[in-house]
């Protein structure tokens, strides 16, 4: 196991400083438990804020530093003001409500983005200072979304992972953030970005496509020089800990006590940080409706609501607390009796034994957040029900619902629906309760928090799967050495996506001076032929490469121009193009209905580019267009070929394979061939190559080629190495 550097806002300890001493207690939260294993077993470091505002006076500061070092902890010190701006104002004031879709909680006034950026930089600096080659870095959560990008700048080769504990919202919500691009860039500094659920991953992927102008696949995205993998890692709880605690005498006694106090009433339970995302008011209103609609229940039900104090210095949380407490007062006032009140409300945190005793005593657990990244309370309840009894009412807006399908699933915004769910829970027969709980318990036990942490660290440290693996350094060197021996040597180069990254529009992808110089240098190499084999039109290639002494092949091998001042000649008999008119009409119609799509007419083919269209629409329209085209092309001499965000109709047989055939028919034919390409059309070239040729696919995706380079920059490095 590599050494793991965990980076999170809070540390897994609580620090208390008095005049006499500094004391630490282990934090008991799920994150702390889950990661403690990885931290300790890997001999790693945990980098975070120690929980007390700096500056501490000097002797204490040194003492704190020493004690933390002994525990493998690197403190990131924050002043009270920094904490307020970075943590309260920006992280909890802006990101938290936005990512939970609660737009009315967004502040109107200025935001502390600058401080957020500055503190993220401080976390990145502290991490980079502790980093040793071979370490794996795991950054956590919404307070530190810029850290991966900042680390990447300083440590280009480090393995960096990021996990988001809260939802990633739909791209249409995320785009509200004025700093959305910076945040995406920050996250994409990681090698692996993890989420609790697949829908968060999808939202992120759409945001990367629509707002960062990239072209992600479902499970990741290729940047110019590397791949960022996206993954789903639903966080679990320490199921064994809860199982054991749930069977301890202390808990059994405490839970028996709770049950006897309830005197036969059905116990409903809510346990949440007092946060407006947790859906407490609607839950209370639904409970109120339950009592109002059925007076016979007044003496038969009790709701225990534990509300753990949270973010008490943030103004919206203070107001929220007032609202909740008023509501509880109203309900208790209306439905209480001289001997009992329907809602037992605790504004305090409770000890773990008390918490598990509550879980064991509760007949119905109400987990009804408006949005929740995962919600561990739901899983803890399940893990604690070793008796396989109890009903979980679970919001469909909690990430946990993906795994806990057997819960009574509710729309937490729908108060009537919530009341109905409470009634369903009250009436559910024992056999059904058992069956549901057993299924959930199996899942919660199997994918616990330790598995979750190992799964993430494993995915982060694992070698990239072969499909994505680029040529290792040794193989590169050997291939280049072999090519150097072969003379004459033919170099076949595709252009877009191979020598230059794919640009937004075809016109934006012209060659830069460095590339032109590199190709010129190749032509000066003894006994070397350079063939530029592109889907581009003749005049484009002329204007870009006319001055170089290379062979040009335009429109995927339809036109050929020898080295030096020679004319373009058709390499194939150009067939009748009666299909062109109908094709153009169809493509133009579709372009009108697809904002961003454009039609490119070449001499022998027509292409429909949709790179600039909205991603979903572009793809859908391309599918439709394909169907319409195949219908219209029946019996013609043309075929449809798909490239990267382009559909092209061309004469049958006009393929890059023709270029290879032409090359092989020459006398003498070259002793060595090396061919580079990234697109579907290049596969035809690879297929036609003799077995001793070197074929190199550029970028992600499946290919016939035996070799792979990651991106155009790597192709340039390869070619430069061939020269020297
Ligand atoms: C964020 C995301 C995601 C609560 N009260 C007491 C107490 N707790 C413990 C629970 C549980 C934890 O606090 C709360 O975790 P949640 O997952 O429910 O919610 P958030 O704090 O909002 O956490 C969330 C999580 O990160 C992990 O990724 O699931 O969606 O919002 O472990 O047991 N513990 C004790 N006394 C209490 O009174 N001892």
XYZ file of C-alpha atoms and ligand atoms in Angstrom:
763
model
C 0.000 0.000 0.000
C 1.447 3.389 -0.955
C 1.629 6.120 1.657
C -1.664 8.041 1.614
C -1.838 11.779 2.245
C -5.384 12.653 3.249
C -6.369 16.274 2.822
C -9.615 17.441 4.410
C -10.892 20.614 5.974
C -11.273 19.081 9.430
C -8.905 16.610 11.049
C -10.015 13.314 12.595
C -9.416 14.761 16.056
C -10.937 17.430 18.211
C -8.436 19.741 19.837
C -8.939 21.579 23.059
C -6.485 24.182 24.304
C -6.544 25.403 27.871
C -3.919 27.406 29.718
C -2.428 24.220 31.102
C -2.587 21.725 28.305
C -3.641 20.714 24.842
C -5.891 17.700 24.664
C -7.058 15.653 21.725
C -10.015 13.362 21.320
C -10.634 11.166 18.300
C -13.521 12.443 16.237
C -16.174 9.765 15.775
C -17.632 10.828 12.428
C -17.883 8.377 9.537
C -15.124 10.009 7.552
C -12.701 9.876 10.434
C -13.428 6.196 11.101
C -13.324 5.238 7.462
C -10.038 6.881 6.705
C -8.249 6.192 9.956
C -7.375 2.724 8.608
C -5.826 4.048 5.407
C -4.044 6.754 7.358
C -2.525 4.480 9.971
C -1.801 1.380 7.908
C -0.112 3.319 5.130
C 1.961 5.354 7.593
C 0.492 8.375 5.885
C -0.251 11.950 6.815
C -3.501 13.759 7.410
C -3.483 17.396 6.429
C -6.197 19.695 7.763
C -7.386 22.401 10.084
C -6.925 21.405 13.745
C -10.222 22.970 14.836
C -8.929 25.990 16.712
C -8.387 29.413 15.181
C -4.753 30.544 15.082
C -2.586 32.251 16.139
C -1.858 30.331 19.266
C 0.722 31.871 21.538
C 4.177 30.438 20.913
C 4.807 27.735 23.507
C 1.395 26.224 22.785
C 1.866 26.410 19.079
C 5.113 24.431 19.221
C 3.546 21.941 21.609
C 0.574 21.493 19.309
C 2.824 21.005 16.287
C 4.847 18.341 18.080
C 1.828 16.411 19.306
C 0.188 16.484 15.902
C 3.377 15.322 14.212
C 3.421 12.309 16.516
C -0.023 11.391 15.231
C 0.861 11.816 11.554
C -1.060 15.058 11.291
C -0.006 18.222 9.466
C -1.974 21.256 10.639
C -3.135 23.985 8.288
C -3.574 27.043 10.482
C -6.416 29.451 9.849
C -7.200 32.706 11.595
C -10.697 33.430 12.801
C -11.280 35.753 9.883
C -9.971 33.286 7.297
C -12.178 30.627 8.754
C -15.205 32.857 8.585
C -14.628 33.781 4.959
C -13.353 30.505 3.496
C -15.410 28.062 5.548
C -18.545 29.835 6.659
C -19.131 32.440 3.958
C -17.981 30.639 0.857
C -18.018 26.888 1.540
C -21.088 26.782 3.750
C -22.733 29.995 2.590
C -22.441 29.547 -1.191
C -21.336 26.070 -2.242
C -23.412 24.153 0.293
C -26.850 25.622 -0.585
C -26.130 25.685 -4.310
C -24.990 22.060 -4.479
C -28.120 21.097 -2.522
C -30.378 22.995 -4.990
C -31.477 25.530 -2.358
C -31.030 28.677 -4.391
C -33.048 30.903 -2.074
C -30.326 30.427 0.553
C -27.678 32.011 -1.651
C -26.381 35.326 -0.321
C -27.090 38.505 -2.261
C -23.982 40.320 -1.151
C -20.332 39.896 -2.032
C -18.798 36.467 -1.589
C -15.430 35.433 -0.244
C -14.182 33.643 -3.363
C -10.749 35.199 -3.074
C -10.283 33.847 0.432
C -11.562 30.445 -0.654
C -8.933 30.425 -3.384
C -6.186 31.597 -1.048
C -6.935 29.011 1.634
C -7.160 26.248 -0.959
C -3.707 27.353 -2.067
C -2.490 27.066 1.512
C -3.805 23.492 1.785
C -2.123 22.681 -1.535
C 1.171 24.208 -0.396
C 1.165 22.284 2.874
C 0.385 19.082 1.013
C 3.054 19.618 -1.621
C 5.600 20.306 1.121
C 4.855 16.920 2.723
C 4.702 14.975 -0.527
C 7.245 12.315 -1.422
C 7.363 10.540 -4.802
C 5.193 7.421 -4.652
C 2.640 8.963 -2.273
C -1.024 8.945 -3.151
C -2.950 12.128 -2.314
C -6.635 11.999 -1.452
C -8.430 15.364 -1.195
C -11.892 15.604 0.351
C -14.980 17.623 -0.227
C -16.437 20.912 -1.277
C -14.232 23.114 0.880
C -11.161 22.086 -1.129
C -12.265 21.819 -4.744
C -9.364 23.883 -6.083
C -6.697 21.855 -4.307
C -6.272 19.073 -6.935
C -5.587 21.616 -9.688
C -3.192 23.583 -7.504
C -1.358 20.396 -6.568
C -1.164 19.280 -10.187
C 0.695 22.456 -11.085
C 3.300 21.751 -8.462
C 3.393 17.955 -8.740
C 2.676 17.025 -12.365
C 3.326 13.307 -11.781
C 1.576 12.815 -8.454
C -1.407 10.450 -8.066
C -4.207 12.722 -6.882
C -7.751 11.712 -5.996
C -10.742 13.829 -5.031
C -13.951 12.718 -3.365
C -17.058 14.887 -3.118
C -19.195 14.102 -0.082
C -22.146 16.255 -1.117
C -24.215 16.044 -4.325
C -22.805 17.392 -7.559
C -25.800 19.337 -8.854
C -27.272 19.324 -12.340
C -25.111 21.371 -14.696
C -27.883 23.958 -15.062
C -27.648 24.638 -11.327
C -23.877 24.427 -11.171
C -23.541 27.016 -13.930
C -25.015 29.634 -11.580
C -21.637 29.788 -9.832
C -19.594 32.567 -11.421
C -16.424 30.529 -10.676
C -17.717 27.325 -12.229
C -14.808 27.034 -14.640
C -12.174 27.518 -11.967
C -13.873 24.868 -9.869
C -14.044 22.393 -12.737
C -10.398 23.063 -13.547
C -9.568 22.544 -9.886
C -11.353 19.188 -9.748
C -9.852 18.058 -13.045
C -6.403 18.408 -11.517
C -7.135 14.982 -9.979
C -6.533 11.618 -11.657
C -9.700 10.261 -10.093
C -12.818 12.223 -9.107
C -15.217 10.202 -6.968
C -18.904 10.642 -6.140
C -21.448 8.830 -3.985
C -23.833 8.128 -6.875
C -23.899 7.725 -10.610
C -26.219 10.676 -11.099
C -23.731 13.057 -9.410
C -21.068 11.667 -11.724
C -23.265 12.270 -14.741
C -24.001 15.832 -13.675
C -20.304 16.444 -13.325
C -19.594 14.918 -16.699
C -22.220 17.130 -18.359
C -20.759 20.197 -16.617
C -17.297 19.301 -17.890
C -18.709 18.954 -21.402
C -20.922 22.009 -21.423
C -19.107 24.464 -19.188
C -15.448 23.569 -19.585
C -15.740 22.935 -23.337
C -14.246 19.455 -23.100
C -15.408 16.189 -24.522
C -15.912 13.758 -21.652
C -17.003 10.156 -21.929
C -19.212 8.532 -19.306
C -16.356 7.527 -17.075
C -13.741 10.187 -17.598
C -12.176 12.786 -19.805
C -8.940 13.151 -21.667
C -7.150 16.405 -21.131
C -4.293 17.324 -23.410
C -1.732 15.428 -21.466
C -3.559 12.971 -19.228
C -6.812 11.261 -18.411
C -9.105 12.090 -15.491
C -11.179 9.131 -14.383
C -14.655 9.594 -12.834
C -15.942 6.949 -10.417
C -18.820 6.025 -8.111
C -17.872 5.120 -4.538
C -20.942 5.081 -2.284
C -19.596 5.719 1.187
C -20.533 3.173 3.826
C -20.506 3.057 7.617
C -18.471 1.006 10.069
C -21.126 -1.708 10.113
C -19.224 -4.018 12.452
C -18.811 -1.220 15.009
C -22.558 -0.557 14.986
C -23.378 -4.255 15.120
C -21.223 -4.708 18.196
C -22.391 -1.566 19.909
C -26.003 -2.526 19.181
C -25.570 -5.792 21.090
C -23.686 -4.289 24.038
C -25.344 -4.332 27.432
C -25.148 -0.572 27.776
C -27.067 -0.058 24.556
C -29.581 -2.813 25.243
C -30.320 -1.331 28.656
C -30.624 2.193 27.325
C -32.875 1.125 24.499
C -35.120 -0.887 26.854
C -35.401 2.242 28.951
C -36.440 4.337 25.935
C -39.049 1.774 24.963
C -40.498 1.595 28.422
C -40.706 5.383 28.675
C -42.644 5.418 25.414
C -45.236 3.244 27.139
C -46.393 1.366 24.103
C -46.187 4.272 21.712
C -44.592 3.692 18.321
C -41.289 5.580 18.279
C -40.420 7.646 15.237
C -36.850 8.948 15.164
C -35.012 11.727 13.342
C -31.253 12.315 13.765
C -29.704 15.145 11.809
C -27.336 18.037 12.022
C -29.667 20.982 12.320
C -29.329 21.888 8.670
C -31.900 23.237 6.225
C -31.007 20.482 3.749
C -32.217 17.756 6.080
C -35.916 18.348 5.548
C -36.830 18.684 9.213
C -39.728 21.199 8.892
C -41.636 19.167 6.305
C -41.018 16.033 8.356
C -42.542 17.788 11.378
C -45.479 19.039 9.362
C -46.136 15.557 8.055
C -46.083 14.241 11.611
C -48.475 16.986 12.620
C -50.833 15.945 9.827
C -50.644 12.343 11.022
C -51.870 13.461 14.452
C -54.471 15.852 13.054
C -55.976 13.309 10.669
C -56.215 10.475 13.179
C -56.917 11.477 16.792
C -56.622 7.840 17.829
C -52.887 8.166 17.222
C -52.364 10.954 19.759
C -51.437 8.536 22.467
C -49.896 5.946 20.222
C -46.969 7.709 18.546
C -43.944 9.686 19.635
C -41.315 11.470 17.538
C -37.827 11.832 18.949
C -35.917 14.442 16.982
C -32.207 14.799 17.724
C -30.917 17.983 16.118
C -27.177 18.271 16.444
C -25.994 21.891 16.683
C -24.222 22.836 13.472
C -22.739 25.981 11.884
C -24.279 28.092 14.626
C -22.360 31.205 13.629
C -23.907 31.259 10.148
C -26.928 33.567 10.181
C -29.212 31.411 8.036
C -28.681 28.516 10.465
C -29.743 30.664 13.424
C -32.952 31.666 11.657
C -33.562 28.107 10.628
C -33.244 26.898 14.217
C -35.879 29.413 15.282
C -38.282 28.163 12.619
C -37.841 24.529 13.618
C -38.281 25.229 17.304
C -41.414 27.312 16.732
C -42.904 24.537 14.684
C -42.180 21.963 17.378
C -43.652 24.288 20.003
C -46.811 24.672 17.956
C -47.284 20.941 17.441
C -46.543 20.051 21.052
C -48.847 22.818 22.196
C -51.682 21.496 20.095
C -51.265 17.756 20.624
C -49.535 17.425 23.991
C -51.278 16.275 27.149
C -50.497 16.879 30.773
C -48.511 13.657 30.812
C -46.752 13.632 27.407
C -45.773 15.637 24.335
C -45.731 14.099 20.864
C -42.287 15.450 19.888
C -39.227 14.981 22.052
C -36.734 17.471 20.755
C -33.032 17.464 21.658
C -30.853 20.306 20.429
C -27.603 18.621 21.395
C -25.351 15.856 20.267
C -25.680 12.524 22.004
C -23.054 9.934 22.939
C -22.589 7.013 20.516
C -24.217 4.553 22.968
C -27.251 6.834 23.291
C -27.423 7.200 19.507
C -27.390 3.461 18.898
C -29.873 2.911 21.715
C -32.176 5.317 19.887
C -31.623 3.443 16.615
C -32.530 0.181 18.343
C -35.584 1.605 20.054
C -36.982 3.399 17.005
C -39.746 1.584 15.188
C -39.546 4.050 12.332
C -36.460 5.999 11.268
C -37.236 9.174 9.338
C -34.450 10.219 6.983
C -36.092 12.829 4.803
C -33.513 15.312 3.505
C -34.371 17.663 0.642
C -30.929 16.728 -0.714
C -28.154 14.737 0.865
C -24.936 13.505 -0.716
C -25.308 10.093 0.895
C -26.723 10.239 4.467
C -24.921 7.937 6.831
C -27.611 8.051 9.508
C -29.814 5.853 7.299
C -27.054 3.265 6.977
C -26.184 3.406 10.672
C -29.813 2.706 11.561
C -29.799 -0.327 9.284
C -26.433 -1.546 10.615
C -27.724 -1.266 14.185
C -30.922 -3.277 13.583
C -29.398 -6.651 14.374
C -32.950 -7.790 15.189
C -33.912 -7.208 11.508
C -36.833 -5.070 12.608
C -37.640 -1.391 12.141
C -38.797 0.624 9.130
C -36.605 3.109 7.299
C -38.441 5.982 5.619
C -35.926 7.400 3.173
C -35.961 10.436 0.920
C -35.448 9.838 -2.759
C -33.118 12.846 -2.653
C -30.557 11.145 -0.425
C -27.697 9.379 -2.174
C -28.318 6.378 0.085
C -31.542 5.569 -1.767
C -29.569 3.987 -4.618
C -28.478 1.234 -2.262
C -31.390 1.130 0.181
C -34.163 0.391 -2.283
C -36.117 -1.631 0.279
C -36.766 1.447 2.393
C -40.110 3.244 2.200
C -38.986 5.787 -0.358
C -40.545 9.261 -0.240
C -40.403 12.589 -2.001
C -39.230 14.739 0.900
C -40.871 17.865 -0.538
C -44.285 16.207 -0.561
C -45.760 16.601 2.930
C -48.854 14.508 2.149
C -46.622 11.808 0.745
C -44.533 11.908 3.911
C -47.610 11.481 6.067
C -48.703 8.547 3.931
C -45.254 6.982 4.308
C -45.465 7.347 8.086
C -48.824 5.620 8.036
C -47.464 2.854 5.823
C -44.595 2.363 8.280
C -47.026 2.180 11.207
C -49.066 -0.494 9.531
C -46.326 -2.571 7.962
C -46.543 -6.230 9.044
C -43.585 -7.754 10.829
C -42.727 -10.187 8.025
C -42.419 -7.381 5.514
C -40.354 -5.256 7.888
C -37.977 -8.157 8.396
C -37.638 -8.913 4.737
C -36.853 -5.321 3.839
C -34.454 -4.784 6.727
C -32.565 -7.997 6.066
C -31.916 -7.053 2.453
C -30.684 -3.604 3.457
C -28.516 -4.968 6.242
C -26.757 -7.342 3.893
C -25.825 -4.457 1.612
C -24.716 -2.129 4.397
C -22.556 -4.856 5.927
C -20.980 -5.803 2.624
C -19.917 -2.377 1.428
C -18.778 -0.793 4.642
C -16.651 2.288 5.145
C -13.400 0.317 5.103
C -14.260 -1.197 1.759
C -15.188 2.221 0.502
C -11.814 3.684 1.483
C -9.881 0.711 0.097
C -11.880 0.785 -3.095
C -11.061 4.440 -3.673
C -7.389 4.193 -2.775
C -7.140 1.012 -4.844
C -8.684 2.664 -7.899
C -6.400 5.641 -7.428
C -3.191 3.677 -7.103
C -3.971 1.030 -9.696
C -2.186 1.130 -13.015
C -4.334 2.639 -15.732
C -6.213 -0.135 -17.548
C -4.519 -1.300 -20.724
C -7.182 0.241 -22.934
C -5.959 3.605 -21.771
C -2.333 2.837 -21.231
C 0.070 4.802 -23.331
C 3.401 3.388 -24.477
C 5.713 2.980 -21.543
C 9.035 4.754 -21.738
C 11.078 1.592 -22.486
C 8.865 0.549 -25.335
C 8.998 4.036 -26.775
C 12.747 3.979 -26.784
C 12.890 0.508 -28.361
C 10.413 1.472 -31.093
C 12.301 4.615 -31.939
C 15.594 2.702 -32.062
C 14.036 0.140 -34.439
C 12.657 2.826 -36.755
C 16.042 4.502 -36.883
C 17.496 1.350 -38.474
C 14.979 1.311 -41.329
C 15.675 3.128 -44.532
C 13.921 4.417 -46.506
C 11.354 5.288 -43.873
C 7.809 6.502 -44.585
C 6.027 8.530 -41.935
C 2.230 8.692 -42.303
C 0.674 11.461 -40.301
C -2.967 12.166 -39.729
C -3.507 15.814 -38.803
C -6.446 16.743 -36.524
C -6.261 15.017 -33.157
C -2.864 13.549 -34.072
C -0.536 16.478 -34.623
C -2.760 19.129 -33.051
C -5.515 18.789 -30.429
C -9.062 18.824 -31.795
C -10.172 22.456 -31.880
C -13.628 23.934 -31.428
C -14.074 24.551 -35.140
C -12.145 23.064 -38.069
C -10.858 26.516 -38.977
C -9.240 27.053 -35.586
C -6.863 24.118 -35.831
C -4.097 25.544 -38.021
C -0.517 24.346 -37.458
C 1.731 26.290 -35.100
C 5.306 27.303 -35.888
C 6.769 24.530 -33.736
C 4.875 21.886 -35.684
C 5.872 23.285 -39.064
C 9.496 23.340 -37.952
C 9.260 19.736 -36.729
C 7.820 18.512 -40.039
C 10.444 20.454 -41.971
C 13.151 18.812 -39.873
C 11.695 15.376 -40.656
C 11.880 16.101 -44.365
C 15.573 16.930 -43.982
C 16.192 13.556 -42.363
C 17.980 11.274 -44.869
C 15.810 8.789 -46.785
C 12.624 9.877 -45.108
C 9.240 10.432 -46.738
C 6.581 12.352 -44.890
C 2.966 11.808 -45.961
C 0.297 13.997 -44.455
C -2.934 12.013 -44.719
C -5.960 14.061 -43.758
C -9.687 14.334 -44.236
C -9.246 18.037 -44.934
C -9.855 19.687 -48.292
C -7.037 20.338 -50.759
C -6.883 24.107 -50.407
C -6.650 23.913 -46.625
C -3.709 21.533 -46.824
C -2.097 23.708 -49.522
C -2.387 26.823 -47.437
C -1.005 25.149 -44.337
C 1.686 22.846 -45.753
C 2.262 23.964 -49.349
C 5.700 25.306 -48.558
C 7.007 22.021 -47.102
C 8.390 19.208 -49.170
C 5.980 16.548 -48.037
C 3.365 14.447 -49.782
C -0.195 15.600 -49.198
C -3.281 13.399 -49.223
C -6.583 15.245 -48.962
C -10.130 14.107 -48.265
C -9.107 10.771 -46.756
C -7.041 9.699 -49.737
C -9.199 10.970 -52.592
C -6.627 13.537 -53.730
C -2.892 13.147 -53.871
C -0.126 15.686 -54.338
C 3.475 14.567 -54.639
C 6.387 16.317 -52.992
C 7.423 19.589 -54.555
C 5.453 21.735 -56.994
C 3.069 19.197 -58.456
C -0.665 19.286 -59.135
C -3.382 17.542 -57.158
C -4.403 14.361 -58.886
C -7.359 12.163 -58.087
C -6.025 9.029 -56.498
C -9.192 7.109 -57.245
C -11.447 7.343 -60.211
C -13.883 9.936 -58.815
C -17.259 8.270 -59.129
C -20.436 9.987 -60.134
C -21.594 12.171 -57.295
C -25.329 12.237 -57.880
C -25.852 11.554 -54.134
C -24.232 14.835 -53.164
C -27.177 17.131 -53.682
C -29.580 15.080 -51.588
C -26.950 14.634 -48.896
C -26.239 18.342 -48.691
C -29.941 19.175 -48.474
C -30.446 16.729 -45.619
C -27.384 17.927 -43.762
C -28.365 21.544 -44.131
C -31.857 20.837 -42.847
C -30.425 19.119 -39.805
C -27.920 21.912 -39.246
C -30.757 24.455 -39.136
C -32.485 22.425 -36.453
C -29.273 21.928 -34.474
C -27.772 25.199 -33.258
C -23.999 24.953 -33.540
C -23.879 22.287 -36.266
C -22.209 23.175 -39.583
C -21.948 21.565 -43.009
C -18.556 21.344 -44.702
C -18.552 20.666 -48.436
C -15.429 19.179 -49.985
C -14.867 18.155 -53.571
C -15.851 14.541 -53.096
C -17.525 14.423 -49.741
C -19.754 16.367 -47.344
C -19.335 16.502 -43.601
C -21.755 17.444 -40.816
C -19.831 18.755 -37.792
C -21.632 18.983 -34.463
C -18.838 19.728 -31.996
C -20.325 23.126 -31.156
C -23.883 21.895 -30.744
C -25.248 21.184 -27.252
C -23.864 17.792 -26.319
C -27.094 15.913 -25.893
C -28.814 17.512 -28.855
C -25.771 17.092 -31.100
C -25.572 13.387 -30.391
C -29.298 12.835 -30.786
C -29.477 14.745 -34.061
C -26.424 12.918 -35.404
C -28.213 9.628 -34.748
C -31.306 10.836 -36.566
C -29.307 12.249 -39.429
C -27.492 8.971 -39.814
C -30.756 7.125 -40.224
C -32.054 9.676 -42.734
C -28.809 9.545 -44.704
C -28.642 5.773 -44.892
C -32.162 5.799 -46.279
C -31.308 8.384 -48.887
C -28.049 6.674 -49.885
C -29.526 3.268 -50.673
C -28.124 2.059 -53.997
C -25.620 4.897 -54.321
C -21.846 4.821 -54.540
C -21.465 6.607 -51.234
C -21.050 5.568 -47.624
C -21.364 7.227 -44.224
C -18.411 7.417 -41.921
C -18.388 8.701 -38.365
C -15.493 10.647 -36.912
C -15.114 12.669 -33.761
C -18.272 14.798 -33.630
C -18.647 14.559 -37.388
C -20.698 12.498 -39.844
C -19.267 12.355 -43.307
C -20.602 10.989 -46.582
C -17.925 10.052 -49.111
C -17.507 7.858 -52.161
C -17.207 4.210 -51.276
C -13.547 3.184 -51.221
C -12.224 6.693 -50.589
C -10.288 5.596 -47.537
C -6.900 6.082 -46.051
C -6.251 2.413 -46.890
C -5.798 3.600 -50.472
C -2.828 5.677 -49.356
C -1.134 2.650 -47.844
C -1.786 0.601 -50.982
C -0.324 3.358 -53.111
C 2.753 3.510 -50.907
C 3.315 -0.248 -50.981
C 3.013 -0.402 -54.757
C 5.973 1.925 -55.259
C 9.357 0.726 -56.345
C 11.247 0.559 -54.128
C 8.661 0.408 -51.400
C 9.789 1.824 -48.067
C 11.666 -0.477 -45.710
C 9.878 0.949 -42.722
C 6.500 2.594 -42.171
C 5.265 4.362 -39.106
C 1.672 5.648 -39.099
C -0.093 7.890 -36.602
C -3.832 8.509 -36.302
C -6.589 9.154 -33.809
C -9.876 8.772 -35.654
C -12.169 6.120 -37.092
C -10.833 6.913 -40.587
C -7.312 6.127 -39.428
C -8.365 2.626 -38.483
C -8.692 1.872 -42.193
C -5.129 3.013 -42.649
C -3.943 0.814 -39.779
C -5.840 -2.176 -41.187
C -4.048 -1.862 -44.519
C -0.522 -1.623 -43.089
C 1.856 -4.561 -43.460
C 2.552 -6.418 -40.247
C 6.056 -5.028 -39.797
C 4.843 -1.420 -39.867
C 4.570 0.541 -36.624
C 1.020 1.773 -36.029
C 0.319 4.303 -33.309
C -3.121 5.332 -32.108
C -3.310 8.735 -30.452
C -5.618 9.308 -27.471
C -8.342 7.210 -25.820
C -10.698 4.659 -27.294
C -10.339 1.258 -28.898
C -8.026 0.851 -31.877
C -6.493 -1.765 -34.153
C -3.122 -0.141 -33.618
C -0.649 -1.999 -31.432
C 0.757 1.173 -29.913
C -0.742 4.174 -28.222
C 0.396 7.672 -27.432
C -1.763 9.790 -25.188
C -2.043 13.041 -27.076
C -0.636 15.171 -29.886
C 2.118 16.524 -27.653
C 3.397 12.959 -27.164
C 3.406 12.442 -30.955
C 5.568 15.504 -31.321
C 7.959 14.260 -28.658
C 8.146 10.904 -30.436
C 8.930 12.511 -33.785
C 11.534 14.759 -32.213
C 13.199 11.708 -30.676
C 13.243 10.047 -34.095
C 15.247 12.991 -35.387
C 17.892 13.036 -32.686
C -21.921 14.889 4.727
C -22.980 14.836 3.639
C -22.675 12.362 3.519
C -25.135 12.855 14.119
N -25.609 13.215 15.294
C -24.874 12.604 16.222
C -23.910 11.851 15.580
N -24.090 12.039 14.280
C -23.271 11.439 13.224
C -24.066 10.380 12.516
C -23.390 10.322 11.166
C -22.891 11.744 10.972
O -22.939 12.376 12.236
C -23.788 12.520 10.015
O -23.535 12.096 8.719
P -24.542 12.293 7.512
O -24.087 11.484 6.378
O -25.898 11.910 7.959
O -24.599 13.858 7.164
P -23.557 15.114 7.004
O -22.975 15.492 8.297
O -24.349 16.179 6.343
O -22.392 14.602 6.046
C -23.676 13.490 3.674
C -21.533 12.528 4.502
O -20.955 13.828 4.415
C -20.439 11.504 4.229
O -19.958 11.568 2.929
O -23.323 11.147 3.783
O -24.621 13.412 2.645
O -23.920 15.887 3.792
O -22.293 9.459 11.202
O -23.972 9.198 13.281
N -23.017 11.107 16.237
C -23.079 11.107 17.600
N -23.973 11.864 18.275
C -24.885 12.606 17.637
O -25.683 13.274 18.273
N -22.219 10.364 18.265
